[in-house]
Coordinates of C-alpha atoms and ligand atoms in Angstrom, one line a residue:
M814 CA 0.5 -0.2 -0.4
R815 CA 1.5 3.1 -1.0
I816 CA -0.4 6.1 0.6
Y817 CA 0.1 10.2 -0.6
R818 CA -1.1 12.9 2.4
M819 CA -1.1 15.7 0.7
E820 CA -2.6 19.1 2.2
S821 CA -5.9 20.1 -0.1
Y822 CA -8.5 19.3 -1.9
Q823 CA -6.3 20.3 -5.0
E824 CA -3.3 18.5 -4.6
V825 CA -5.6 15.7 -3.8
S826 CA -7.0 16.0 -7.3
R827 CA -3.8 16.4 -9.2
R828 CA -2.4 13.7 -7.9
A829 CA -5.0 11.7 -9.0
A830 CA -5.6 12.8 -12.8
N831 CA -1.3 12.4 -12.8
I832 CA -1.9 9.0 -11.9
I833 CA -4.3 8.0 -14.1
A834 CA -3.1 9.5 -16.9
A835 CA 0.4 8.2 -16.2
Q836 CA -1.9 5.1 -16.4
I837 CA -3.3 6.0 -19.7
T838 CA -0.6 6.6 -20.7
L839 CA 1.6 3.9 -20.8
K840 CA -1.9 1.5 -21.7
P841 CA -3.6 3.3 -23.8
D842 CA -6.7 1.1 -24.3
T843 CA -6.4 1.2 -20.4
V844 CA -10.0 -0.4 -18.4
L845 CA -10.9 2.7 -15.9
G846 CA -13.5 1.5 -13.0
L847 CA -14.7 5.1 -12.0
A848 CA -16.5 6.4 -9.5
T849 CA -19.1 9.5 -8.4
G850 CA -19.3 11.4 -5.2
S851 CA -18.4 14.3 -4.8
T852 CA -14.7 13.5 -4.2
P853 CA -13.4 11.7 -7.8
V854 CA -14.7 15.8 -9.7
G855 CA -11.7 18.1 -8.8
T856 CA -9.6 15.0 -9.6
Y857 CA -12.0 14.5 -12.9
R858 CA -11.3 17.9 -13.7
Q859 CA -8.3 18.3 -14.0
L860 CA -8.6 14.9 -17.0
I861 CA -10.6 17.0 -18.8
E862 CA -7.7 19.7 -18.6
L863 CA -5.6 17.2 -19.7
N864 CA -7.0 16.1 -22.3
K865 CA -8.0 20.0 -22.9
Q866 CA -3.6 20.3 -23.3
G867 CA -3.3 17.3 -25.7
D868 CA -1.5 15.5 -23.1
L869 CA -4.2 12.3 -22.4
D870 CA -5.4 10.5 -24.9
F871 CA -9.4 8.7 -23.5
S872 CA -9.7 7.4 -27.7
C873 CA -8.7 4.0 -26.5
V874 CA -10.1 4.6 -23.3
K875 CA -12.9 2.5 -21.7
T876 CA -14.3 2.5 -18.2
V877 CA -17.1 1.1 -16.2
N878 CA -18.2 2.8 -13.5
L879 CA -18.9 1.3 -9.8
D880 CA -22.5 1.7 -8.6
E881 CA -26.1 2.9 -9.6
Y882 CA -29.2 3.9 -8.2
C883 CA -32.1 2.2 -8.2
G884 CA -35.4 3.5 -10.4
V885 CA -33.8 6.8 -11.8
P886 CA -33.4 7.7 -15.7
A887 CA -30.4 8.0 -16.7
D888 CA -31.0 12.0 -17.8
H889 CA -31.0 12.8 -14.4
E890 CA -29.8 14.6 -13.2
Q891 CA -29.0 12.6 -10.0
S892 CA -28.0 9.6 -11.5
Y893 CA -24.4 8.0 -11.9
R894 CA -24.9 8.7 -15.5
Y895 CA -26.0 12.0 -15.8
F896 CA -23.6 12.3 -13.4
M897 CA -20.1 11.1 -15.2
N898 CA -21.5 12.6 -18.2
H899 CA -21.4 16.1 -17.2
N900 CA -18.3 16.2 -14.6
L901 CA -16.2 13.5 -17.2
F902 CA -17.3 11.8 -20.4
N903 CA -19.4 14.9 -21.9
H904 CA -15.6 16.7 -22.1
I905 CA -12.9 14.0 -23.2
N906 CA -12.6 12.8 -26.4
I907 CA -13.9 9.5 -24.9
D908 CA -16.1 7.3 -27.0
P909 CA -19.3 7.5 -25.1
A910 CA -20.0 4.1 -26.7
N911 CA -17.0 2.6 -24.4
T912 CA -18.5 4.1 -21.3
N913 CA -20.2 1.3 -19.3
V914 CA -22.6 3.0 -15.9
P915 CA -24.7 -0.4 -14.5
D916 CA -28.2 0.1 -15.6
G917 CA -31.0 1.2 -12.6
M918 CA -34.2 1.6 -14.9
A919 CA -33.0 -1.9 -15.7
K920 CA -36.5 -4.7 -15.8
D921 CA -34.8 -7.2 -14.9
L922 CA -32.0 -6.1 -12.3
Q923 CA -30.2 -9.2 -11.7
S924 CA -30.2 -10.5 -15.5
E925 CA -28.4 -6.7 -15.3
C926 CA -25.9 -7.8 -12.7
E927 CA -24.7 -10.3 -14.8
R928 CA -24.7 -8.2 -18.0
Y929 CA -22.9 -5.7 -15.6
D930 CA -20.0 -8.8 -14.8
K931 CA -19.8 -10.2 -18.1
L932 CA -18.9 -6.9 -19.4
I933 CA -16.4 -6.2 -17.3
S934 CA -14.9 -10.2 -17.6
D935 CA -15.2 -9.2 -21.4
F936 CA -13.1 -6.6 -21.4
N937 CA -10.1 -8.7 -19.0
G938 CA -11.0 -7.2 -15.9
I939 CA -10.0 -3.6 -14.5
D940 CA -6.8 -2.1 -15.0
L941 CA -7.3 0.2 -13.0
Q942 CA -10.4 0.9 -10.0
V943 CA -11.3 5.1 -8.7
L944 CA -12.6 4.0 -5.5
G945 CA -13.8 6.7 -2.9
I946 CA -15.2 6.2 0.5
G947 CA -18.7 6.1 2.1
H948 CA -18.5 7.4 5.8
N949 CA -19.3 3.9 7.2
G950 CA -16.5 2.8 4.2
H951 CA -18.3 1.3 1.7
I952 CA -17.2 1.6 -1.6
G953 CA -18.9 1.8 -5.1
F954 CA -22.6 0.5 -2.3
N955 CA -21.0 -2.5 -0.5
E956 CA -22.5 -0.4 2.5
P957 CA -21.5 -2.8 6.4
D958 CA -22.6 -6.3 5.8
D959 CA -22.0 -10.1 7.8
C960 CA -20.3 -11.2 4.4
F961 CA -18.9 -9.6 1.6
E962 CA -20.8 -10.0 -1.7
K963 CA -18.3 -10.8 -4.4
T964 CA -20.4 -9.6 -7.9
T965 CA -22.4 -7.6 -9.2
H966 CA -25.6 -7.2 -7.2
V967 CA -28.5 -5.6 -6.1
V968 CA -27.8 -3.1 -2.7
E969 CA -30.6 -2.0 0.0
L970 CA -29.3 1.5 1.6
K971 CA -28.0 1.8 4.6
Q972 CA -30.2 4.9 5.9
S973 CA -26.7 6.8 7.0
T974 CA -25.2 6.8 3.1
I975 CA -29.1 7.2 2.4
D976 CA -28.4 10.8 4.7
A977 CA -25.2 11.2 2.9
N978 CA -26.6 11.8 -0.6
S979 CA -29.8 13.2 0.9
R980 CA -27.9 16.4 0.1
F981 CA -28.0 16.4 -3.9
F982 CA -31.6 15.6 -4.3
A983 CA -34.1 17.7 -2.9
S984 CA -35.6 16.1 0.1
V985 CA -33.9 12.8 2.3
D986 CA -37.2 10.8 1.1
N987 CA -35.9 11.4 -2.8
V988 CA -33.2 9.1 -2.7
P989 CA -33.3 5.5 -3.8
K990 CA -33.2 3.1 -1.5
R991 CA -31.7 1.1 -3.5
A992 CA -28.3 0.4 -5.9
L993 CA -26.7 -1.2 -8.3
T994 CA -23.3 -1.9 -7.2
M995 CA -19.9 -4.2 -8.5
G996 CA -19.1 -6.4 -5.9
I997 CA -16.2 -6.3 -4.1
Q998 CA -14.1 -9.8 -6.0
T999 CA -15.1 -7.4 -8.6
I1000 CA -13.2 -4.2 -7.2
M1001 CA -10.6 -6.2 -5.6
A1002 CA -9.6 -8.4 -9.0
A1003 CA -8.4 -4.6 -10.6
R1004 CA -5.0 -4.8 -11.3
K1005 CA -4.7 -1.8 -8.9
I1006 CA -7.1 0.4 -7.7
L1007 CA -6.2 4.2 -6.7
L1008 CA -8.1 5.8 -3.0
I1009 CA -8.9 9.1 -2.8
A1010 CA -10.3 10.4 0.3
S1011 CA -10.9 14.5 1.1
G1012 CA -12.3 15.7 4.4
A1013 CA -12.0 15.6 8.2
D1014 CA -15.2 14.2 8.2
K1015 CA -13.2 10.7 6.6
R1016 CA -10.2 10.9 8.6
K1017 CA -12.0 8.1 11.1
I1018 CA -13.2 5.6 8.6
L1019 CA -9.8 5.6 6.1
E1020 CA -7.9 5.2 9.2
R1021 CA -10.3 1.9 10.4
A1022 CA -10.7 0.5 7.0
L1023 CA -6.7 0.4 5.9
F1024 CA -5.2 0.1 9.8
G1025 CA -7.8 -1.5 11.7
P1026 CA -9.1 -5.9 11.3
I1027 CA -10.5 -6.8 8.2
T1028 CA -13.7 -7.3 8.0
P1029 CA -17.2 -7.0 5.7
Q1030 CA -18.1 -4.0 8.4
V1031 CA -15.7 -1.6 7.2
P1032 CA -15.9 -2.8 3.6
A1033 CA -12.8 -1.1 2.7
S1034 CA -11.0 -3.0 5.2
V1035 CA -10.6 -5.3 2.3
L1036 CA -8.1 -3.0 -0.1
Q1037 CA -5.7 -3.8 2.5
M1038 CA -5.2 -7.2 1.3
H1039 CA -4.9 -5.9 -3.0
N1040 CA -1.4 -6.5 -3.9
D1041 CA -1.5 -2.5 -5.7
L1042 CA -3.6 0.1 -3.7
T1043 CA -2.8 3.5 -3.9
V1044 CA -3.8 5.9 -1.0
V1045 CA -4.3 9.5 -2.1
C1046 CA -5.4 11.4 0.9
C1047 CA -5.8 15.1 3.1
V1048 CA -7.7 14.1 6.2
D1049 CA -6.0 16.3 8.5
Ligands
GLP1487 C1 -21.4 7.3 -2.2 C2 -20.9 6.0 -4.4 C3 -19.7 5.7 -3.3 C4 -18.3 7.3 -3.1 C5 -19.6 7.2 -1.7 C6 -18.5 8.6 -0.9 O1 -22.0 7.2 -1.4 N1 -22.1 5.0 -3.8 O2 -19.0 5.3 -4.8 O3 -17.2 6.9 -3.0 O4 -20.7 8.1 -1.8 O5 -19.4 10.6 -1.5 P1 -18.2 11.5 -1.2 O6 -16.8 11.4 -2.4 O7 -19.1 12.5 -1.9 O8 -18.0 11.4 0.3

């Protein structure tokens, strides 16, 4: 595990973007696992800048997002598909057909989960997975549980996650109660993982995740077992 402790959110974003850019430069057809949430927004802004300057080419990159709310259409402002289009994809030279987000509107959610896992394995897995961390230690939408869920699955969101994400919705009642998320096994199978965290409110959970016992009650703690984990954070 490599930990970069940065001085500011801006520095976190620059370092994280540089790591992603290095990956894409070395392997232009990288399969990039992406995350939503407020944390990676600055990283995506930096990637857009690098792309605009002509220093980073996304034309051969494929992306797979971690998760999506159930029952929120792609063109809804709070869907993760909308988030990704607006915070990254619409501003870089990526082929939209190469961007993938689970379909939370699928009629048969179970089949959608199976389709998503097959898509990732047809891509020969993920080269670099970007992760944020929730206050309860969730990664993607893998919530604290009695066991680690392996593959893409439907998850009932914890009240704490619904409350945390309510800042993006008109009211807490508008936050979806269910989501689709890649499982822990899929995330752990990524060849490299980049975890980014920012804000003093993430300090405790980041410490528990990186240095506490490995337990499904803190899903991010499983990352301690990964052999190529980079953490970029500013949590002081
Ligand atoms: C959501 C996402 C996670 C993200 C987490 C933290 O629940 N599903 O992938 O890591 O929020 O979000 P933030 O970066 O806004 O704290």
